Amino acid sequence: MYDYVVTADDVGTLLAVDCTPMDDSGRQGDLVREFANNENKITCDQEMQNDINICISRGRADFDVYVLQGYSPEEWEHATLVLRRTGYQINISHKDEVVIDEKYSPNLQTKIPNGRTTQFVLVSSGGVNLPFNTQGITEPNNEDNDVRLRDLIVLVMRTFQNKALDAKRKGKA
């Protein structure tokens, strides 16, 4: 049986599952569609929405993360992901090195793998995949907090990106 885990990717969407019921004799019934959340779009809980609003109103959010450098799964490096109104920056903590500093573009994507994971992937506007991980970052440290941090980062970044792209479109109109 597959357990579906709601993530930042689901915010603003309707979630449903199609299933074919079976009786004890193995006879199939008609296809049934069941919606999550009483057929309402998925929203953030109040605490998460408040955290997002605070970040957006400040115009900047700095998040501790791990970023994968190289191709070995052992090469996670501690970094700071800086999200601003107009763009984002990734700084490797122990080297004082800026890995990337760019403005938001329509090509920028954030992806969350299926399942319960603390990872997400940033696809830069140039098409570079940058895997991130929040495992072990939060205090008190537990997986629920790390997953929540991952979702907060993704939602704040998408909000800043949408606002920046909307402002750019309005400026051209």
mmCIF file of N, CA and C in Angstrom, residues 2 15 99 109 140:
data_model
loop_
_atom_site.group_PDB
_atom_site.id
_atom_site.type_symbol
_atom_site.label_atom_id
_atom_site.label_comp_id
_atom_site.label_asym_id
_atom_site.label_seq_id
_atom_site.Cartn_x
_atom_site.Cartn_y
_atom_site.Cartn_z
ATOM 1 N N TYR A 2 0.545 2.208 -0.783
ATOM 2 C CA TYR A 2 1.314 3.434 -0.925
ATOM 3 C C TYR A 2 0.684 4.525 -0.077
ATOM 4 N N LEU A 15 -6.687 17.449 -4.306
ATOM 5 C CA LEU A 15 -6.126 16.100 -4.287
ATOM 6 C C LEU A 15 -7.264 15.094 -4.313
ATOM 7 N N VAL A 99 27.948 30.117 -4.369
ATOM 8 C CA VAL A 99 27.835 29.109 -5.421
ATOM 9 C C VAL A 99 27.002 29.649 -6.575
ATOM 10 N N GLN A 109 12.944 26.294 -11.171
ATOM 11 C CA GLN A 109 11.980 25.333 -10.631
ATOM 12 C C GLN A 109 12.476 24.780 -9.304
ATOM 13 N N PRO A 140 13.988 21.677 17.945
ATOM 14 C CA PRO A 140 14.601 20.380 18.239
ATOM 15 C C PRO A 140 14.592 19.517 16.984
#
